[in-house]
PDB file of C-alpha atoms in Angstrom:
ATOM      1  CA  UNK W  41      -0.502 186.530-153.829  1.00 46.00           C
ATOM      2  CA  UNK W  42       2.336 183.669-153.785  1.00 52.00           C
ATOM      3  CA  UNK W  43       4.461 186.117-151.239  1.00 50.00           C
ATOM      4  CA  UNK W  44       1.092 186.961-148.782  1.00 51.00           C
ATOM      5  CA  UNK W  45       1.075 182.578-148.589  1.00 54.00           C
ATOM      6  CA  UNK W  46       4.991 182.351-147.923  1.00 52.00           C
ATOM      7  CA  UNK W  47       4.488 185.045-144.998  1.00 58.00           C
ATOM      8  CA  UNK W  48       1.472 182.997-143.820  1.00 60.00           C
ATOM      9  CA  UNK W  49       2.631 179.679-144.257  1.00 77.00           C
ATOM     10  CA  UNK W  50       6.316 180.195-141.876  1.00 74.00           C
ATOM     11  CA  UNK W  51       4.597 181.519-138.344  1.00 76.00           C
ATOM     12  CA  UNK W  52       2.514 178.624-138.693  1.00 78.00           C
ATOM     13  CA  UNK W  53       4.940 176.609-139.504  1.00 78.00           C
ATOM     14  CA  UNK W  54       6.992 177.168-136.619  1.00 77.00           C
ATOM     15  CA  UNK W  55       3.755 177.831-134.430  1.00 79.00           C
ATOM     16  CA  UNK W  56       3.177 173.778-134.964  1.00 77.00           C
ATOM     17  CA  UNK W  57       6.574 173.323-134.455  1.00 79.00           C
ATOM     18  CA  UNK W  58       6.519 174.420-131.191  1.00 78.00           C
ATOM     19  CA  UNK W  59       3.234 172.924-130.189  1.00 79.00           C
ATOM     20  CA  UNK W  60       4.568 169.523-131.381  1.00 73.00           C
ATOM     21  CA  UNK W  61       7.834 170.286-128.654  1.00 72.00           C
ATOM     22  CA  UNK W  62       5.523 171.509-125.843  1.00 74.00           C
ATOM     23  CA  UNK W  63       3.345 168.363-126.655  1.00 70.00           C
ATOM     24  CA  UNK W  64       5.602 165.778-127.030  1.00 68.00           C
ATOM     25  CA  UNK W  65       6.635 164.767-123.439  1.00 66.00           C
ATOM     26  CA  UNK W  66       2.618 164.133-122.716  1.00 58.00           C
ATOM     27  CA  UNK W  67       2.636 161.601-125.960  1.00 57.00           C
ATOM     28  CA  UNK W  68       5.788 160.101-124.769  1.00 54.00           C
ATOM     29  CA  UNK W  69       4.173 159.432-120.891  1.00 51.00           C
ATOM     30  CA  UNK W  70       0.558 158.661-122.015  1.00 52.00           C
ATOM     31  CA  UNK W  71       2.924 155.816-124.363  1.00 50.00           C
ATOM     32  CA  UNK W  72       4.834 154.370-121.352  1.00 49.00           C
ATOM     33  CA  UNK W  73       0.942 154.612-119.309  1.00 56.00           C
ATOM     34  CA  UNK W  74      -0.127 152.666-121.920  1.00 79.00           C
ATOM     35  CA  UNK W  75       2.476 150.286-122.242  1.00 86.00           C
ATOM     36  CA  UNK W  76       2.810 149.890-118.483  1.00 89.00           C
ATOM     37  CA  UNK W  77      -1.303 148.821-118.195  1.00 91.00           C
ATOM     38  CA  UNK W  78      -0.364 146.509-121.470  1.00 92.00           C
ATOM     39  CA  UNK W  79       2.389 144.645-118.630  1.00 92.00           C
ATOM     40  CA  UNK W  80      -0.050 144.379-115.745  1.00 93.00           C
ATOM     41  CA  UNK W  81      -3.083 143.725-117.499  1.00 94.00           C
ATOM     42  CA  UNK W  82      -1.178 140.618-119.120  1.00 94.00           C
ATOM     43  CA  UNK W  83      -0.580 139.243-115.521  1.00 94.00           C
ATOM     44  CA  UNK W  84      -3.949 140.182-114.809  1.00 94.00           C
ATOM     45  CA  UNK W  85      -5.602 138.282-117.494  1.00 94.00           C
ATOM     46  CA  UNK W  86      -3.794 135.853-117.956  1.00 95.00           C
ATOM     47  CA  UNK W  87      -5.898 133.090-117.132  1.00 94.00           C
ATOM     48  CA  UNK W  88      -9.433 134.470-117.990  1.00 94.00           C
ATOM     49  CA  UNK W  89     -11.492 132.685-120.168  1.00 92.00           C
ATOM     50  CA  UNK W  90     -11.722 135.113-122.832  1.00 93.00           C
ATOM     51  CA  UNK W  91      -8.826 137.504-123.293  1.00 92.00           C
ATOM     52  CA  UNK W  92      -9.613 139.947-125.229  1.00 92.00           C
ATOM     53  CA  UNK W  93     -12.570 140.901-123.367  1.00 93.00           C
ATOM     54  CA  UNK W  94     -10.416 141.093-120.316  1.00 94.00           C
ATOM     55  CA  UNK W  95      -7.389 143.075-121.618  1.00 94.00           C
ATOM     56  CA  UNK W  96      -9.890 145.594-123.242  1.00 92.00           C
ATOM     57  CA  UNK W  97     -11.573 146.353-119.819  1.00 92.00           C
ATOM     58  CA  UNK W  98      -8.641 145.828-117.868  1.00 93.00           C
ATOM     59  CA  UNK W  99      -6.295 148.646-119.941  1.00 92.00           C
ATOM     60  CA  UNK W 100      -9.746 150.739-119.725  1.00 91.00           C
ATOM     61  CA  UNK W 101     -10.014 150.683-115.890  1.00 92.00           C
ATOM     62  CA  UNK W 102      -6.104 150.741-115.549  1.00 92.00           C
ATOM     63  CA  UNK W 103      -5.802 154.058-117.276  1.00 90.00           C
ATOM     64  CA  UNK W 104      -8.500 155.403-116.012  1.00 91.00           C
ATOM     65  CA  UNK W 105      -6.538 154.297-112.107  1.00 92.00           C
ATOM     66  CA  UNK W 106      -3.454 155.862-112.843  1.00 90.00           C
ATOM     67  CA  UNK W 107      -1.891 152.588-114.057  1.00 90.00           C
ATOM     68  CA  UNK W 108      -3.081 150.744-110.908  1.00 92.00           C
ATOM     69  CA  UNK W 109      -3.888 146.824-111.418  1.00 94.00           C
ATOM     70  CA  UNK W 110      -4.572 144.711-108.807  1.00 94.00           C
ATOM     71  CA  UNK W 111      -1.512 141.783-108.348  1.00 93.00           C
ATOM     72  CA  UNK W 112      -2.542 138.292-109.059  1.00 92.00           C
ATOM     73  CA  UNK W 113      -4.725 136.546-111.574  1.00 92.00           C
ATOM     74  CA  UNK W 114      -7.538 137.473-109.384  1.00 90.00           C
ATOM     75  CA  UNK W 115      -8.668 139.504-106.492  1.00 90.00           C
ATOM     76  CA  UNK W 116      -6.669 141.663-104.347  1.00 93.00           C
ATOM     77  CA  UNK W 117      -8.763 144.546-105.437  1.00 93.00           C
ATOM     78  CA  UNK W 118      -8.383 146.229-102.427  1.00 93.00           C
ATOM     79  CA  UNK W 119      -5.003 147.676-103.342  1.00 94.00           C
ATOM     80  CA  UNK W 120      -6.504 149.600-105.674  1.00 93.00           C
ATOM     81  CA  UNK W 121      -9.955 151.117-104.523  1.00 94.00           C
ATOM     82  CA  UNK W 122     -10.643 152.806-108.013  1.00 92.00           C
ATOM     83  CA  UNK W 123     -10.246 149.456-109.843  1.00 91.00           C
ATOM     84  CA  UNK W 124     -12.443 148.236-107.077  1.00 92.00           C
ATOM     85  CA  UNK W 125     -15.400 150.738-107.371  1.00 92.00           C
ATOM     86  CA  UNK W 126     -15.582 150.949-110.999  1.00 90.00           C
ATOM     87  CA  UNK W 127     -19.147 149.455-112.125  1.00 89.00           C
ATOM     88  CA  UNK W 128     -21.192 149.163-115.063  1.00 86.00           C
ATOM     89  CA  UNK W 129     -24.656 151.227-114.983  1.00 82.00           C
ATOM     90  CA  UNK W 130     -27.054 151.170-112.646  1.00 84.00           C
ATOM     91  CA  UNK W 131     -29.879 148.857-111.366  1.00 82.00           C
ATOM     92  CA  UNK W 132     -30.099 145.503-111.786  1.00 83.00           C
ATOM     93  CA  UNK W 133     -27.508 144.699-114.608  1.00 84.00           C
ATOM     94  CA  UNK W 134     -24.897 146.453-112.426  1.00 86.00           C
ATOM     95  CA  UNK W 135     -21.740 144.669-111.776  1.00 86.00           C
ATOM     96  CA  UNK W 136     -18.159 145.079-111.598  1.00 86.00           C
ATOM     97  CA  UNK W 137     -16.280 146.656-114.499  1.00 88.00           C
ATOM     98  CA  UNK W 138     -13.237 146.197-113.848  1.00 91.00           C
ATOM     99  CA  UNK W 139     -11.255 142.165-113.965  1.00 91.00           C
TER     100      UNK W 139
END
């Protein structure tokens, strides 16, 4: 029985193995995305009256925008119109999502 688990155990071992080398340059962008909406939604928020709130919806709409964040503390959302059109629900509580 201890052989049948050694012959199992090595072609999914290397099976991962490979996975983890096909994967890795997509980890290693999505980390550089990330860390490039960290940058711009700093600028961006930088004087909003409460932070947190603003980074955490700012890195959600920047991602989802291909990394594109408005210059500026505030407007200039036309020069990115999927920052722009991002809203929250429907109806009367909607309003923009997006800093």
């Amino acid at each position: 029985m201890k052989l049948f688990s050694a012959r199992l155990s090595f072609p999914l071992l290397l099976l991962l193995l490979l996975v983890g080398l096909l994967l890795a340059p997509h980890f290693q962008q999505m980390a550089s995305a990330s860390a490039l909406c960290d940058e711009k939604c700093g600028v961006r928020c930088s004087k909003a009256g409460v932070q947190d709130r603003c980074l955490k919806d700012c890195e959600i709409c920047c991602e989802a925008c291909n990394n594109c964040v408005p210059s500026g503390t505030y407007g200039n959302k036309d020069e990115c119109p999927c920052y722009r059109d991002k809203y929250t629900g429907e109806g009367k509580r909607r309003r923009p999502k997006c800093p």
